Amino acid sequence: MSTSQPDASHEPGERCTPDDMLHARTGTDVSPEDVVLAAGRDITPRNLEWARRKIETEGPAALDKLLP
């Protein structure tokens, strides 16, 4: 019978990466489709309009705010 051991890949005292360092964009424009999909919604005319408004008010950060 084997015993489970803690994951050896983590060093003691290792900290989590801050959220603002995890988000990355390729430098391309954020599309309404990107925002809809990041929100876990289906691409419908209503959801696309919601995403357009969100991009207008929040800019490219609209996508970053939806990503984990």
Tab-separated table of N, CA, C and O in Angstrom:
chain	number	residue	atom	x	y	z
A	1	MET	N	0.850	-1.161	0.000
A	1	MET	CA	0.000	0.000	0.000
A	1	MET	C	0.906	1.237	0.000
A	1	MET	O	1.814	1.357	0.787
A	2	SER	N	0.647	2.166	-0.948
A	2	SER	CA	1.472	3.359	-1.028
A	2	SER	C	0.877	4.468	-0.182
A	2	SER	O	-0.319	4.510	0.058
A	3	THR	N	1.746	5.330	0.251
A	3	THR	CA	1.275	6.488	1.012
A	3	THR	C	1.371	7.710	0.128
A	3	THR	O	2.308	7.855	-0.650
A	4	SER	N	0.397	8.571	0.219
A	4	SER	CA	0.444	9.785	-0.585
A	4	SER	C	1.388	10.779	0.060
A	4	SER	O	1.454	10.888	1.278
A	5	GLN	N	2.121	11.462	-0.785
A	5	GLN	CA	3.040	12.463	-0.298
A	5	GLN	C	2.659	13.804	-0.898
A	5	GLN	O	2.122	13.859	-2.002
A	6	PRO	N	2.958	14.880	-0.219
A	6	PRO	CA	2.650	16.191	-0.761
A	6	PRO	C	3.349	16.397	-2.097
A	6	PRO	O	4.390	15.813	-2.366
A	7	ASP	N	2.757	17.224	-2.914
A	7	ASP	CA	3.320	17.528	-4.221
A	7	ASP	C	4.697	18.160	-4.037
A	7	ASP	O	4.838	19.227	-3.459
A	8	ALA	N	5.712	17.508	-4.555
A	8	ALA	CA	7.085	17.971	-4.373
A	8	ALA	C	7.413	19.168	-5.254
A	8	ALA	O	8.466	19.777	-5.109
A	9	SER	N	6.543	19.536	-6.188
A	9	SER	CA	6.843	20.646	-7.091
A	9	SER	C	6.672	22.005	-6.420
A	9	SER	O	7.105	23.010	-6.961
A	10	HIS	N	6.044	22.055	-5.268
A	10	HIS	CA	5.846	23.323	-4.565
A	10	HIS	C	6.901	23.492	-3.487
A	10	HIS	O	7.094	22.628	-2.649
A	11	GLU	N	7.578	24.615	-3.530
A	11	GLU	CA	8.580	24.924	-2.527
A	11	GLU	C	7.895	25.496	-1.293
A	11	GLU	O	6.895	26.202	-1.414
A	12	PRO	N	8.412	25.249	-0.132
A	12	PRO	CA	7.844	25.864	1.074
A	12	PRO	C	7.912	27.388	0.960
A	12	PRO	O	8.914	27.938	0.524
A	13	GLY	N	6.838	28.042	1.315
A	13	GLY	CA	6.807	29.498	1.271
A	13	GLY	C	6.515	30.058	-0.109
A	13	GLY	O	6.516	31.263	-0.308
A	14	GLU	N	6.286	29.196	-1.090
A	14	GLU	CA	5.989	29.660	-2.444
A	14	GLU	C	4.650	30.381	-2.449
A	14	GLU	O	3.693	29.929	-1.846
A	15	ARG	N	4.596	31.531	-3.134
A	15	ARG	CA	3.372	32.317	-3.154
A	15	ARG	C	2.658	32.154	-4.482
A	15	ARG	O	3.248	31.792	-5.476
A	16	CYS	N	1.379	32.467	-4.486
A	16	CYS	CA	0.577	32.422	-5.699
A	16	CYS	C	0.909	33.615	-6.580
A	16	CYS	O	1.274	34.681	-6.091
A	17	THR	N	0.750	33.428	-7.878
A	17	THR	CA	0.947	34.521	-8.829
A	17	THR	C	-0.240	35.470	-8.752
A	17	THR	O	-1.381	35.024	-8.802
A	18	PRO	N	-0.003	36.772	-8.655
A	18	PRO	CA	-1.107	37.731	-8.601
A	18	PRO	C	-1.930	37.700	-9.887
A	18	PRO	O	-1.400	37.460	-10.974
A	19	ASP	N	-3.228	37.934	-9.764
A	19	ASP	CA	-4.126	37.886	-10.915
A	19	ASP	C	-3.685	38.785	-12.054
A	19	ASP	O	-3.782	38.414	-13.215
A	20	ASP	N	-3.193	39.991	-11.744
A	20	ASP	CA	-2.843	40.915	-12.815
A	20	ASP	C	-1.671	40.432	-13.654
A	20	ASP	O	-1.445	40.909	-14.758
A	21	MET	N	-0.946	39.439	-13.186
A	21	MET	CA	0.150	38.873	-13.974
A	21	MET	C	-0.305	37.661	-14.787
A	21	MET	O	0.410	37.211	-15.679
A	22	LEU	N	-1.484	37.136	-14.508
A	22	LEU	CA	-1.966	35.949	-15.196
A	22	LEU	C	-2.679	36.259	-16.502
A	22	LEU	O	-2.724	35.439	-17.387
A	23	HIS	N	-3.254	37.441	-16.615
A	23	HIS	CA	-4.005	37.784	-17.811
A	23	HIS	C	-3.059	38.216	-18.915
A	23	HIS	O	-2.158	39.013	-18.700
A	24	ALA	N	-3.282	37.678	-20.086
A	24	ALA	CA	-2.432	38.050	-21.217
A	24	ALA	C	-3.284	38.156	-22.470
A	24	ALA	O	-4.184	37.368	-22.704
A	25	ARG	N	-3.000	39.167	-23.243
A	25	ARG	CA	-3.651	39.343	-24.536
A	25	ARG	C	-2.581	39.376	-25.597
A	25	ARG	O	-1.444	39.750	-25.338
A	26	THR	N	-2.926	39.032	-26.807
A	26	THR	CA	-1.970	39.013	-27.902
A	26	THR	C	-1.795	40.383	-28.535
A	26	THR	O	-1.082	40.514	-29.504
A	27	GLY	N	-2.449	41.388	-28.009
A	27	GLY	CA	-2.351	42.716	-28.572
A	27	GLY	C	-3.426	42.976	-29.611
A	27	GLY	O	-3.488	44.045	-30.182
A	28	THR	N	-4.275	42.003	-29.835
A	28	THR	CA	-5.357	42.174	-30.797
A	28	THR	C	-6.555	42.797	-30.110
A	28	THR	O	-6.653	42.815	-28.888
A	29	ASP	N	-7.448	43.326	-30.904
A	29	ASP	CA	-8.664	43.915	-30.354
A	29	ASP	C	-9.540	42.844	-29.724
A	29	ASP	O	-9.538	41.688	-30.145
A	30	VAL	N	-10.266	43.240	-28.715
A	30	VAL	CA	-11.212	42.347	-28.057
A	30	VAL	C	-12.524	42.414	-28.823
A	30	VAL	O	-13.062	43.488	-29.044
A	31	SER	N	-13.025	41.265	-29.232
A	31	SER	CA	-14.275	41.230	-29.982
A	31	SER	C	-15.437	40.885	-29.060
A	31	SER	O	-15.239	40.267	-28.005
A	32	PRO	N	-16.640	41.269	-29.451
A	32	PRO	CA	-17.813	40.878	-28.658
A	32	PRO	C	-17.911	39.361	-28.494
A	32	PRO	O	-18.302	38.867	-27.440
A	33	GLU	N	-17.525	38.623	-29.527
A	33	GLU	CA	-17.557	37.158	-29.444
A	33	GLU	C	-16.629	36.662	-28.342
A	33	GLU	O	-16.960	35.734	-27.607
A	34	ASP	N	-15.439	37.275	-28.222
A	34	ASP	CA	-14.496	36.892	-27.166
A	34	ASP	C	-15.116	37.079	-25.786
A	34	ASP	O	-14.985	36.224	-24.915
A	35	VAL	N	-15.773	38.217	-25.597
A	35	VAL	CA	-16.371	38.525	-24.294
A	35	VAL	C	-17.514	37.566	-23.985
A	35	VAL	O	-17.632	37.067	-22.863
A	36	VAL	N	-18.346	37.293	-24.982
A	36	VAL	CA	-19.469	36.366	-24.777
A	36	VAL	C	-18.954	34.984	-24.381
A	36	VAL	O	-19.433	34.383	-23.414
A	37	LEU	N	-17.968	34.483	-25.097
A	37	LEU	CA	-17.441	33.153	-24.801
A	37	LEU	C	-16.731	33.119	-23.443
A	37	LEU	O	-16.860	32.144	-22.696
A	38	ALA	N	-16.003	34.176	-23.102
A	38	ALA	CA	-15.323	34.231	-21.806
A	38	ALA	C	-16.328	34.250	-20.655
A	38	ALA	O	-16.033	33.767	-19.563
A	39	ALA	N	-17.504	34.792	-20.918
A	39	ALA	CA	-18.549	34.834	-19.893
A	39	ALA	C	-19.302	33.509	-19.802
A	39	ALA	O	-20.161	33.348	-18.934
A	40	GLY	N	-18.999	32.577	-20.698
A	40	GLY	CA	-19.665	31.275	-20.666
A	40	GLY	C	-21.064	31.312	-21.257
A	40	GLY	O	-21.893	30.464	-20.945
A	41	ARG	N	-21.324	32.290	-22.097
A	41	ARG	CA	-22.645	32.429	-22.706
A	41	ARG	C	-22.623	31.945	-24.147
A	41	ARG	O	-21.576	31.842	-24.773
A	42	ASP	N	-23.809	31.693	-24.676
A	42	ASP	CA	-23.943	31.342	-26.088
A	42	ASP	C	-23.879	32.607	-26.925
A	42	ASP	O	-24.289	33.685	-26.485
A	43	ILE	N	-23.381	32.464	-28.145
A	43	ILE	CA	-23.321	33.607	-29.053
A	43	ILE	C	-24.704	33.793	-29.669
A	43	ILE	O	-25.117	33.039	-30.544
A	44	THR	N	-25.399	34.783	-29.165
A	44	THR	CA	-26.732	35.152	-29.655
A	44	THR	C	-26.716	36.656	-29.904
A	44	THR	O	-25.855	37.370	-29.357
A	45	PRO	N	-27.638	37.171	-30.697
A	45	PRO	CA	-27.674	38.625	-30.912
A	45	PRO	C	-27.777	39.412	-29.594
A	45	PRO	O	-27.121	40.448	-29.426
A	46	ARG	N	-28.568	38.920	-28.668
A	46	ARG	CA	-28.730	39.612	-27.379
A	46	ARG	C	-27.418	39.632	-26.596
A	46	ARG	O	-27.025	40.666	-26.038
A	47	ASN	N	-26.719	38.502	-26.547
A	47	ASN	CA	-25.453	38.434	-25.818
A	47	ASN	C	-24.360	39.250	-26.509
A	47	ASN	O	-23.512	39.850	-25.844
A	48	LEU	N	-24.368	39.282	-27.828
A	48	LEU	CA	-23.395	40.093	-28.553
A	48	LEU	C	-23.605	41.574	-28.280
A	48	LEU	O	-22.636	42.331	-28.118
A	49	GLU	N	-24.856	41.998	-28.196
A	49	GLU	CA	-25.141	43.399	-27.874
A	49	GLU	C	-24.683	43.717	-26.453
A	49	GLU	O	-24.111	44.775	-26.192
A	50	TRP	N	-24.914	42.809	-25.519
A	50	TRP	CA	-24.435	42.974	-24.143
A	50	TRP	C	-22.918	43.141	-24.136
A	50	TRP	O	-22.381	44.027	-23.462
A	51	ALA	N	-22.225	42.302	-24.907
A	51	ALA	CA	-20.763	42.356	-24.956
A	51	ALA	C	-20.279	43.663	-25.594
A	51	ALA	O	-19.301	44.249	-25.124
A	52	ARG	N	-20.952	44.134	-26.621
A	52	ARG	CA	-20.570	45.410	-27.248
A	52	ARG	C	-20.659	46.556	-26.236
A	52	ARG	O	-19.767	47.396	-26.152
A	53	ARG	N	-21.751	46.578	-25.489
A	53	ARG	CA	-21.914	47.630	-24.472
A	53	ARG	C	-20.827	47.519	-23.404
A	53	ARG	O	-20.282	48.526	-22.949
A	54	LYS	N	-20.514	46.292	-23.001
A	54	LYS	CA	-19.487	46.063	-21.983
A	54	LYS	C	-18.122	46.549	-22.480
A	54	LYS	O	-17.384	47.208	-21.742
A	55	ILE	N	-17.794	46.279	-23.727
A	55	ILE	CA	-16.529	46.724	-24.304
A	55	ILE	C	-16.504	48.248	-24.408
A	55	ILE	O	-15.478	48.877	-24.149
A	56	GLU	N	-17.640	48.849	-24.774
A	56	GLU	CA	-17.701	50.318	-24.870
A	56	GLU	C	-17.435	50.984	-23.530
A	56	GLU	O	-16.772	52.014	-23.475
A	57	THR	N	-17.951	50.407	-22.458
A	57	THR	CA	-17.789	51.039	-21.142
A	57	THR	C	-16.480	50.659	-20.453
A	57	THR	O	-15.896	51.481	-19.754
A	58	GLU	N	-15.997	49.427	-20.668
A	58	GLU	CA	-14.824	48.953	-19.935
A	58	GLU	C	-13.576	48.834	-20.792
A	58	GLU	O	-12.483	48.622	-20.262
A	59	GLY	N	-13.717	48.914	-22.102
A	59	GLY	CA	-12.573	48.741	-22.987
A	59	GLY	C	-12.084	47.297	-22.984
A	59	GLY	O	-12.825	46.380	-22.605
A	60	PRO	N	-10.824	47.065	-23.387
A	60	PRO	CA	-10.294	45.702	-23.434
A	60	PRO	C	-10.298	44.998	-22.079
A	60	PRO	O	-10.275	43.777	-22.010
A	61	ALA	N	-10.349	45.762	-21.004
A	61	ALA	CA	-10.392	45.161	-19.659
A	61	ALA	C	-11.646	44.347	-19.438
A	61	ALA	O	-11.713	43.525	-18.533
A	62	ALA	N	-12.669	44.566	-20.284
A	62	ALA	CA	-13.916	43.790	-20.164
A	62	ALA	C	-13.615	42.300	-20.259
A	62	ALA	O	-14.198	41.493	-19.526
A	63	LEU	N	-12.700	41.942	-21.139
A	63	LEU	CA	-12.337	40.527	-21.287
A	63	LEU	C	-11.499	40.062	-20.095
A	63	LEU	O	-11.740	38.988	-19.558
A	64	ASP	N	-10.541	40.869	-19.693
A	64	ASP	CA	-9.683	40.491	-18.572
A	64	ASP	C	-10.467	40.255	-17.293
A	64	ASP	O	-10.143	39.372	-16.514
A	65	LYS	N	-11.516	41.023	-17.083
A	65	LYS	CA	-12.319	40.884	-15.865
A	65	LYS	C	-13.090	39.576	-15.840
A	65	LYS	O	-13.462	39.094	-14.762
A	66	LEU	N	-13.324	38.981	-16.989
A	66	LEU	CA	-14.085	37.731	-17.049
A	66	LEU	C	-13.186	36.494	-16.934
A	66	LEU	O	-13.666	35.423	-16.608
A	67	LEU	N	-11.921	36.664	-17.234
A	67	LEU	CA	-11.016	35.516	-17.211
A	67	LEU	C	-10.518	35.253	-15.811
A	67	LEU	O	-10.303	36.186	-15.037
A	68	PRO	N	-10.314	33.969	-15.495
A	68	PRO	CA	-9.824	33.639	-14.144
A	68	PRO	C	-8.399	34.084	-13.930
A	68	PRO	O	-7.655	34.299	-14.800
